Structures are given as C-alpha cells and as structure tokens.
Amino acid sequence: MGVEAPAGVRELVAERLARLGAAARRIVEALAAAGGDASLAEVLDVAENGLHPPVRAAEATAALEEAIGAALVVERQVVVRGRPVPGLAFRHPLVRLTCYGALTATRRRQLHAAFAEAVLRHRPDAVDALASHFGRADDPRAAAYLRRAAERAAGLYANDTADRYYRDLVAHLGFVAARARLAHSHVLRRMGHFWEAEEVLRAAVEEFGRRGERDDEVPAAAQLAETMVKTRGPEAALAVLRTYRPGRASAEPTAAHYIARSVVLFVQGEYHAGVDAARLAHSAAKRVAGPARQGLVVRSLASRASCLGLAGRFSQAREAADRALAPAEAYGDPTLLTRVLSVLRENARRGGRLREATETGRRALRLAEQSGDPTAATFEQANLAEIHLLMEELAEAGELAETAVRSAESEGEYCMPYALAALARVRMRTGAIPEAADLLVRARRAATDRNDRQARHEVRTARAELALRRGLPEAARLAASLPYPAGVRLAEEAGRAMG
C-alpha cells in the first residue's frame, strides 16, 4: 500500500485484535479489504458467503458488536445508489491500514474476491468498486471493469481518475493493450500531458505493427503525429506520417492520416498544402461507415477551415467551419466542438464581428475548461485577450492574457509563445513597452525551441507592432516578412507612422 502506520498504533491495534474472538477478528479483516467503509449488508454477505468457514448472521452480528466494543470499528451510514444505508467503518484510517497490512497477500486476494462477488450481488453497476476488488483479487474479470470505469471517468471528464484506471488496465492487459493505450492517450492529451501521450501512442503503434493490423496501425500513427507536433515539432511529426502511409488501408485510417497531415502542415505554415490534405481527409471520411464517420468529417472540415483562413481564403474558411458546427454539436465531443468554435471565433474576428467572436470564444473556453483541457483553454484565453484588445477593453484583455501565461507556465508549454505574444500586445497598449519587449524575447525563444512556424508568425506580428509603436524603420521590414493579410496591414500602418 506504500504507507505504514506508526509502530505505536500497530502495537495497540495488534493488542486489541488479539483480544477478539475468532469470528470478530475475521470480520474485521474482511472490513479492512473493503476499503474505508462498507454497507452492513455487504459485510454480512461476505461473512456468510466469502469466509471459510462462513460466519452466519447471528454470529456475525455478535462479532461486530465485539469489534465495536473494542473501539476498532464504528457504525456509520454509507451512501449506496444515492441513499444512506447502515454501514461500518474503522474508527481511524490508521486502524484499517494496520489491519490490512497484517494480512498475507493470499488472504488479501481472497477477501477482495469475496467483496467483488458481494458487490456484484448488491450493486452490479458499481464499476469502480468492482474494478478495484477484481483487480486486487487478480481476477480475469478485472480488465472489463477497469475499462468500463476508465471510460465512465473519461466521459465525465474526471481525467485524473480516468488516467489512473487506464494505467491499471494497461498493466493488467500486458502485451495486448494497444486499444487501451489509444483510449488512454486521448485522456493524456486532454490533460496536456503530451510527452506521456507520445510514449503511450508509440507503444500502441508498435503493438499494432507486430500484429500486422494495418487498419489500426495507420490511425494510431496519425494520433502519434498530431501529438508530436506538440512535443518534437512538425518535422518529426511529418516523418511519422511518411513512415506510416495509408496505402491500401480502408477509408477510416486514410481519413485519420490526412487529418493529421493537415494539422501538421497548418503548424508548419504550409496552409495551401494543409487545405489539400484536409480535402483528401474529407473525401475519405465520407466513405466511412458507422459512428466514427461524423467525427472524422467534422475534424476534416475544421482543419480545412483553419488552413483556409490563414491562407487568406476567408469566405471558404467560413463556409467550411459553418458546415462543421451542426455535426460537431451533434457528435457530443466537447474537445472537437471546442476546435470548431475556435475556427468560427477566428472567422468572426477576421470579419470584424468582434462581439460574435467574443461570444463564440467564451463558449469554446467553457467547453475546454469543462473537459479539463488546459492547452485548449490557454489558447482560448490568449485569443479572447486579443479580441478584447481590439474592442478597447484593456482590463478584460489584460486579465485573460495574464491567466493564459500562468496556465502556459504551469501546464501548457506548447501554448507559451501564443500566450506571451498576447500579453505583450496588452502591455504595448498600456504603454509598458519595455515589458512588452521582454515578453516577446521570451515568446520568440519559446517558438524557436518548439520549431513552431505558426507561433513564430504570431511573434513576428507582435514584434512588428512593437517596432511600429516605437516608430522604428524595422517595422516596415518585419511587416514585409509577414504573409497576407498581416504584412500588408502592418506595412501600411508603418508607412503612415513614419511619413
């Protein structure tokens, strides 16, 4: 269990256990395997059906009174299926720890198996308790309940709990855990743990490859590439995609491959090539049968819209994003819907519809926070800061940008250059020019370290604005290096400012 009660507590508990009768001692041991507390009905069930020889109801009741009288156990209501029922608990967690620690490994497995069977009889939908007891009993049924518990936690965005269950599931499955690893990687990516997700996905890709399961290997590699954009950069991600091409794979892995390629090309700044990849992804996604089709269609449209927007093809970007919204809302994945809303937010900003952009961005931020996705939340905060800046709402912009930087510093290193650039723009507008310059030095370093061309573009744009505000000729040179439309706008402003 990793911890041990102090020696004085162990001696006191051992002394009190020694004074108990055999039946009371065996029921106390069973309760120790239950965890912190248990319903009276389940304890009596284990006593009669899980202990050998069994402890029948009358004898068990007397034994419990003896344990309560020895100040080891207390009566306490516990909640089962949402309502309080009579239950039992140890007087102090250290007492339970001591009792459990005194059991042999064999005895622990037997008691956990007995509790698992009792839980099955009384509350078969208690997947968390069943996963725990079957796992500790080394029962083959543990995998099914660990998977159900992990999926339920992930569906509720209890990411830390889902992460723990998936780790246990992968350990339990051993060499046939590729699908569990894929599901685990989704949770890790949502938590912003991209390096861990990369490691998990590499193991899944290798396992699918060993088994010759090409239709699973290709989409797993696509997920790996999308993750590596955030860890090792777009060149490393493209290398993975070149290694694991779809070839004659079916429509679903083909769509996943080209979506990943479009995402990577977007980060690399190859927007027109990203549009072409997204178009191929959309064509393949429409041929997919089953529930995966809708998600792939939405992702292909969202990626296409992102690339079209930065390629300057704004009407087409808006059309693609609008087509993605309804199916994204119907699909029910907040992470995917957040991405679509982010594209719509950018379309509204480019079109000058700033209130619409703010409302859409706020909705995306709420979804990102709901799903526990720190990376998406940080991006939304940074972008919302810039929209409030355009509306001359400096206080709101400053608060959002500062929050984005704090979030990036704690959990979202991938977002760091974007958050720093947003805060630098706020500082420029409030006259804190030296602080803005320092922030942009940090932002430039972060973008260069990550080899993120899109981030470097954001930083160059902010540096051009800073040079313009300083009245430096450098503003025109920087503006000339920027793609349309940012470069044209800044060049015009620089010319006016410098006469």
XYZ file of C-alpha atoms in Angstrom:
499
model
C 0.000 0.000 0.000
C 3.068 2.244 0.137
C 2.498 3.615 3.717
C 2.603 2.100 7.165
C 1.027 3.097 10.451
C 3.356 4.225 13.264
C 4.748 1.460 15.458
C 2.698 2.566 18.476
C -0.547 2.343 16.514
C 0.380 -1.088 15.144
C 1.094 -2.388 18.646
C -2.179 -1.015 20.060
C -4.266 -2.442 17.197
C -2.494 -5.814 17.382
C -3.227 -5.958 21.116
C -6.941 -5.236 20.585
C -7.197 -7.733 17.726
C -5.621 -10.406 19.899
C -8.367 -9.949 22.492
C -11.113 -10.518 19.899
C -12.793 -13.842 19.285
C -12.011 -15.655 16.038
C -15.234 -14.586 14.279
C -14.816 -10.915 15.200
C -11.192 -10.934 14.080
C -12.114 -12.464 10.698
C -14.873 -9.895 10.071
C -12.511 -7.035 10.973
C -10.029 -8.435 8.439
C -12.780 -8.583 5.812
C -13.788 -4.995 6.523
C -10.151 -3.955 6.055
C -10.297 -5.298 2.493
C -13.474 -3.335 1.803
C -11.682 -0.002 1.969
C -12.627 2.968 4.092
C -16.156 1.821 4.840
C -18.812 -0.644 3.649
C -22.535 -1.237 3.876
C -23.648 -3.595 6.618
C -25.445 -5.745 4.041
C -22.259 -6.331 2.035
C -20.169 -7.081 5.127
C -22.711 -9.666 6.290
C -22.839 -11.100 2.745
C -19.039 -11.535 2.730
C -19.138 -13.059 6.212
C -21.660 -15.696 5.168
C -20.638 -16.349 1.552
C -16.992 -15.336 1.315
C -15.377 -16.546 4.523
C -14.446 -20.182 5.081
C -15.833 -21.426 7.331
C -18.749 -18.970 6.973
C -19.886 -16.648 9.741
C -23.680 -16.782 9.827
C -25.898 -13.764 10.508
C -26.391 -14.175 14.278
C -22.727 -14.971 14.909
C -21.654 -12.107 12.606
C -23.858 -9.627 14.492
C -22.316 -10.662 17.798
C -18.833 -10.475 16.284
C -19.455 -6.936 15.030
C -20.681 -5.851 18.464
C -17.453 -7.238 19.899
C -15.330 -5.298 17.354
C -17.291 -2.106 18.077
C -16.825 -2.627 21.816
C -13.068 -2.966 21.267
C -13.032 0.541 19.693
C -11.803 -0.797 16.353
C -14.995 -0.380 14.312
C -17.882 2.109 14.414
C -21.376 2.073 12.966
C -21.812 4.725 10.282
C -24.245 5.383 7.478
C -22.817 4.984 3.993
C -24.292 6.056 0.658
C -25.307 3.272 -1.719
C -27.023 4.148 -5.026
C -27.577 7.674 -3.804
C -29.232 6.887 -0.475
C -27.855 6.384 3.059
C -27.876 2.839 4.445
C -26.464 1.262 7.620
C -22.748 0.738 7.338
C -19.472 0.120 9.144
C -16.132 1.897 9.189
C -12.873 1.761 11.113
C -12.579 4.201 13.974
C -9.488 5.687 12.336
C -7.847 5.169 8.910
C -4.630 4.065 10.627
C -6.533 1.224 12.279
C -7.698 -0.003 8.880
C -4.191 0.429 7.467
C -2.749 -1.669 10.273
C -5.331 -4.433 9.889
C -4.896 -4.580 6.114
C -1.108 -4.519 6.374
C -1.157 -7.557 8.672
C -2.904 -9.713 6.043
C -0.893 -12.009 3.803
C -1.046 -11.432 0.039
C -3.061 -14.624 -0.373
C -5.563 -13.586 2.279
C -5.965 -10.143 0.679
C -6.759 -11.669 -2.710
C -9.352 -13.985 -1.146
C -11.079 -11.142 0.692
C -11.116 -8.850 -2.353
C -12.609 -11.686 -4.404
C -15.300 -12.144 -1.758
C -16.130 -8.437 -1.729
C -16.239 -8.337 -5.530
C -18.855 -11.097 -5.545
C -20.845 -9.339 -2.814
C -20.801 -6.055 -4.761
C -21.944 -7.906 -7.877
C -24.943 -9.226 -5.983
C -25.894 -5.924 -4.335
C -24.904 -3.239 -6.874
C -23.699 -4.682 -10.164
C -23.348 -1.223 -11.718
C -20.667 -0.157 -9.204
C -17.880 -0.453 -11.772
C -15.312 1.457 -9.683
C -15.647 -0.895 -6.701
C -15.717 -3.953 -8.960
C -12.644 -2.801 -10.883
C -10.784 -2.274 -7.609
C -11.740 -5.570 -5.966
C -11.362 -7.749 -9.070
C -8.018 -6.113 -9.793
C -6.699 -6.750 -6.300
C -8.041 -10.313 -6.476
C -6.125 -10.945 -9.733
C -9.439 -11.945 -11.302
C -9.586 -12.016 -15.141
C -12.825 -10.005 -14.958
C -10.815 -7.008 -13.722
C -9.988 -5.873 -17.276
C -13.635 -5.459 -18.281
C -14.470 -3.435 -15.186
C -11.286 -1.349 -15.379
C -12.194 -0.490 -18.971
C -15.761 0.457 -18.002
C -14.548 2.519 -15.047
C -11.966 4.298 -17.214
C -14.476 5.037 -19.966
C -17.022 6.356 -17.490
C -14.462 8.609 -15.806
C -13.270 9.876 -19.197
C -16.870 10.544 -20.236
C -17.363 12.620 -17.085
C -14.031 14.442 -17.753
C -12.663 13.121 -14.469
C -9.317 12.986 -16.226
C -7.105 12.120 -13.254
C -9.349 9.176 -12.359
C -9.533 8.002 -15.967
C -5.741 8.246 -16.222
C -5.328 6.034 -13.158
C -7.778 3.424 -14.407
C -6.177 3.287 -17.857
C -2.742 2.797 -16.303
C -4.112 -0.127 -14.270
C -5.865 -1.533 -17.349
C -2.727 -1.390 -19.497
C -0.709 -3.066 -16.729
C -3.368 -5.752 -16.434
C -3.540 -6.416 -20.184
C 0.215 -6.525 -20.740
C 1.116 -7.275 -24.363
C -2.411 -6.835 -25.761
C -3.127 -3.336 -24.530
C -2.957 -1.287 -27.747
C -6.617 -0.239 -27.762
C -6.485 0.667 -24.076
C -3.385 2.732 -24.806
C -5.218 4.607 -27.573
C -8.042 5.491 -25.190
C -5.514 6.429 -22.502
C -3.711 8.743 -24.936
C -6.933 10.717 -25.514
C -7.164 11.397 -21.778
C -3.478 12.306 -21.531
C -3.721 14.710 -24.467
C -6.810 16.303 -22.946
C -4.830 16.809 -19.737
C -1.997 18.445 -21.680
C 0.414 15.570 -20.900
C 1.703 15.336 -24.446
C 5.033 13.636 -23.753
C 3.319 10.828 -21.863
C 0.714 10.559 -24.625
C 3.512 10.239 -27.184
C 5.077 7.370 -25.233
C 1.731 5.584 -24.903
C 0.949 6.012 -28.608
C 4.364 4.743 -29.677
C 3.710 1.551 -27.740
C 0.288 1.191 -29.393
C 1.703 1.717 -32.892
C 4.420 -0.861 -32.266
C 1.912 -3.409 -30.958
C -0.413 -2.976 -33.936
C 2.597 -3.321 -36.228
C 3.728 -6.559 -34.589
C 0.255 -7.985 -35.077
C 0.061 -6.808 -38.696
C -3.103 -4.791 -38.013
C -2.592 -2.103 -40.645
C -6.022 -0.510 -40.315
C -5.250 0.153 -36.654
C -1.569 0.982 -37.059
C -2.163 3.869 -39.501
C -4.676 5.869 -37.371
C -2.613 5.231 -34.236
C 0.389 6.679 -36.076
C -1.759 9.625 -37.146
C -2.614 10.322 -33.490
C 1.082 9.992 -32.666
C 1.956 12.567 -35.332
C -0.635 15.048 -34.049
C 0.784 14.612 -30.556
C 4.378 15.029 -31.720
C 3.501 18.432 -33.164
C 3.257 19.495 -29.524
C 6.358 17.624 -28.344
C 9.006 17.405 -31.067
C 7.625 19.726 -33.726
C 6.125 19.381 -37.217
C 9.179 17.898 -38.980
C 9.286 14.929 -36.607
C 5.510 14.534 -36.970
C 5.731 14.505 -40.780
C 8.449 11.842 -40.572
C 5.998 9.595 -38.726
C 3.318 10.184 -41.351
C 5.765 9.363 -44.145
C 6.623 6.096 -42.381
C 3.002 5.067 -41.823
C 1.197 5.903 -45.063
C -2.372 4.654 -45.602
C -1.587 2.796 -48.838
C -4.455 0.393 -49.424
C -5.893 0.909 -45.965
C -9.640 1.379 -45.624
C -11.403 4.754 -45.519
C -11.228 5.347 -41.763
C -7.419 5.116 -41.358
C -6.986 7.057 -44.591
C -9.122 9.894 -43.239
C -7.224 9.887 -39.922
C -3.882 10.020 -41.770
C -4.793 13.028 -43.906
C -6.390 14.890 -40.996
C -3.114 14.518 -39.104
C -1.179 15.653 -42.180
C -3.395 18.736 -42.481
C -2.892 19.578 -38.800
C 0.880 19.226 -39.080
C 1.056 21.293 -42.275
C -1.010 24.019 -40.598
C 1.512 24.263 -37.756
C 4.333 24.247 -40.302
C 2.758 27.192 -42.105
C 2.038 25.235 -45.306
C -1.580 26.342 -45.440
C -2.414 25.518 -49.070
C -0.944 22.018 -48.688
C -2.930 21.698 -45.463
C -6.136 22.527 -47.357
C -5.349 19.800 -49.905
C -4.715 17.236 -47.152
C -7.956 18.187 -45.398
C -9.840 17.768 -48.684
C -8.452 14.235 -49.064
C -9.384 13.528 -45.440
C -12.949 14.735 -46.012
C -13.317 12.598 -49.120
C -12.196 9.502 -47.188
C -14.295 10.385 -44.112
C -17.493 10.450 -46.172
C -16.849 6.798 -47.137
C -16.546 5.647 -43.506
C -19.422 3.581 -42.156
C -20.535 3.677 -38.540
C -20.263 6.179 -35.682
C -16.675 7.221 -36.457
C -17.785 8.880 -39.692
C -19.249 12.018 -38.135
C -16.215 12.799 -36.001
C -13.833 12.365 -38.935
C -15.972 14.580 -41.172
C -16.029 17.323 -38.526
C -12.277 17.123 -37.936
C -11.524 17.297 -41.656
C -13.773 20.345 -42.093
C -12.309 22.080 -39.036
C -8.750 21.536 -40.222
C -9.665 22.697 -43.706
C -11.259 25.851 -42.311
C -8.179 26.628 -40.193
C -5.837 26.310 -43.176
C -8.148 28.278 -45.482
C -8.346 31.141 -43.015
C -4.582 31.562 -42.746
C -4.246 31.143 -46.494
C -6.398 34.261 -46.852
C -9.379 32.411 -48.328
C -11.830 33.760 -45.785
C -15.195 33.051 -47.402
C -14.222 29.414 -47.970
C -12.925 29.169 -44.388
C -16.225 30.439 -43.030
C -18.201 28.024 -45.212
C -16.158 25.006 -44.043
C -16.436 25.999 -40.373
C -20.186 26.617 -40.655
C -20.609 23.152 -42.210
C -18.708 21.622 -39.298
C -20.697 23.246 -36.474
C -24.001 21.298 -36.520
C -22.410 17.826 -36.784
C -19.855 18.803 -34.109
C -22.662 19.769 -31.721
C -24.500 16.529 -32.503
C -21.377 14.407 -32.072
C -21.151 15.273 -28.380
C -17.354 15.558 -28.035
C -16.534 18.881 -26.313
C -12.899 18.705 -27.423
C -13.950 18.517 -31.066
C -16.633 21.168 -30.648
C -14.084 23.462 -28.995
C -11.897 23.197 -32.069
C -14.756 24.086 -34.415
C -15.790 27.020 -32.244
C -12.194 28.251 -32.257
C -12.239 28.370 -36.051
C -15.603 30.174 -36.035
C -14.217 32.625 -33.492
C -11.310 33.425 -35.784
C -13.641 33.824 -38.780
C -15.776 36.282 -36.819
C -12.707 38.234 -35.725
C -11.352 38.476 -39.273
C -14.761 39.639 -40.445
C -14.850 42.394 -37.836
C -17.728 40.766 -35.921
C -15.991 41.187 -32.577
C -18.967 40.635 -30.242
C -19.799 37.427 -32.087
C -16.129 36.423 -31.841
C -16.168 37.071 -28.089
C -19.326 35.035 -27.506
C -18.018 32.143 -29.583
C -14.637 32.262 -27.844
C -16.258 32.303 -24.406
C -18.286 29.240 -25.328
C -15.139 27.471 -26.540
C -13.342 28.401 -23.311
C -16.145 26.984 -21.161
C -16.036 23.710 -23.096
C -12.254 23.486 -22.793
C -12.458 24.034 -19.044
C -15.320 21.532 -18.742
C -13.284 18.820 -20.473
C -10.170 19.569 -18.422
C -8.100 20.562 -21.468
C -5.515 23.140 -20.280
C -3.976 23.579 -23.734
C -7.266 24.471 -25.435
C -8.232 26.712 -22.516
C -4.944 28.606 -22.719
C -5.332 29.168 -26.463
C -8.852 30.476 -25.973
C -7.757 32.827 -23.191
C -4.950 34.237 -25.357
C -7.216 34.726 -28.361
C -10.011 36.251 -26.308
C -7.479 38.674 -24.839
C -6.621 39.906 -28.319
C -10.295 40.306 -29.252
C -10.965 42.383 -26.126
C -7.919 44.421 -27.057
C -9.463 45.184 -30.450
C -12.602 46.352 -28.633
C -10.516 48.655 -26.395
C -11.472 46.598 -23.343
C -7.998 46.663 -21.820
C -8.863 45.357 -18.350
C -10.550 42.234 -19.714
C -7.713 41.718 -22.216
C -5.070 42.017 -19.510
C -6.802 39.596 -17.163
C -7.225 36.949 -19.876
C -3.668 37.308 -21.184
C -2.155 37.079 -17.707
C -4.243 33.967 -16.983
C -3.091 32.436 -20.274
C 0.576 32.982 -19.406
C 0.122 31.495 -15.924
C -1.645 28.475 -17.421
C 1.091 28.023 -20.026
C 3.792 28.251 -17.372
C 2.130 25.573 -15.233
C 0.760 23.110 -17.785
C 0.797 24.254 -21.387
C 4.326 24.809 -22.682
C 3.048 24.268 -26.240
C 0.902 27.413 -25.837
C 3.635 29.553 -24.316
C 4.626 31.693 -27.336
C 0.983 32.465 -28.139
C 0.178 33.451 -24.554
C 3.300 35.614 -24.241
C 2.567 37.359 -27.553
C -0.993 38.145 -26.411
C 0.247 39.595 -23.115
C 2.912 41.607 -24.954
C 0.216 43.199 -27.120
C -1.725 44.173 -23.997
C 1.391 45.717 -22.461
C 2.046 47.704 -25.656
C -1.432 49.211 -25.482
C -0.982 50.184 -21.847
C 2.380 51.836 -22.555
C 4.553 49.219 -20.857
C 6.877 48.993 -23.865
C 9.987 47.563 -22.088
C 7.883 44.793 -20.514
C 6.320 44.027 -23.898
C 9.792 43.755 -25.434
C 10.905 41.330 -22.718
C 7.791 39.208 -23.209
C 8.446 39.000 -26.954
C 12.043 37.895 -26.372
C 10.659 35.024 -24.299
C 7.961 34.314 -26.885
C 10.474 34.230 -29.742
C 12.709 31.839 -27.821
C 9.780 29.548 -26.999
C 8.581 29.493 -30.627
C 12.095 28.766 -31.915
C 12.679 26.000 -29.361
C 9.472 24.305 -30.460
C 10.133 24.830 -34.189
C 6.537 26.060 -34.440
C 6.220 28.165 -37.591
C 2.726 29.346 -36.726
C 3.968 30.522 -33.326
C 6.912 32.274 -34.961
C 4.432 34.065 -37.236
C 2.447 35.262 -34.207
C 5.604 36.518 -32.544
C 6.826 38.284 -35.710
C 3.475 40.043 -35.995
C 3.699 41.225 -32.395
C 7.319 42.351 -32.884
C 6.250 44.358 -35.930
C 3.552 46.046 -33.849
C 6.100 46.825 -31.154
C 8.544 48.318 -33.676
C 5.710 50.356 -35.160
C 4.794 51.766 -31.763
C 8.423 52.687 -31.218
C 8.472 54.443 -34.600
C 11.325 52.267 -35.849
C 12.059 51.547 -39.534
C 12.317 47.911 -38.506
C 8.512 47.852 -38.534
C 8.366 48.001 -42.310
C 10.971 45.262 -42.700
C 9.191 42.998 -40.253
C 5.841 43.687 -41.890
C 7.261 42.760 -45.295
C 8.235 39.337 -43.920
C 4.684 38.574 -42.818
C 2.175 36.734 -45.012
C -1.043 38.328 -46.240
C -3.041 39.953 -44.699
C -0.997 40.781 -41.604
C 2.008 42.025 -43.561
C 0.006 44.358 -45.784
C -1.858 45.896 -42.846
C 1.275 46.487 -40.796
C 3.244 47.815 -43.754
C 0.547 50.416 -44.399
C 0.466 51.408 -40.737
C 4.278 51.627 -40.618
C 4.329 53.857 -43.707
C 1.771 56.226 -42.229
C 3.580 56.336 -38.887
C 6.954 57.135 -40.461
C 5.685 59.626 -43.041
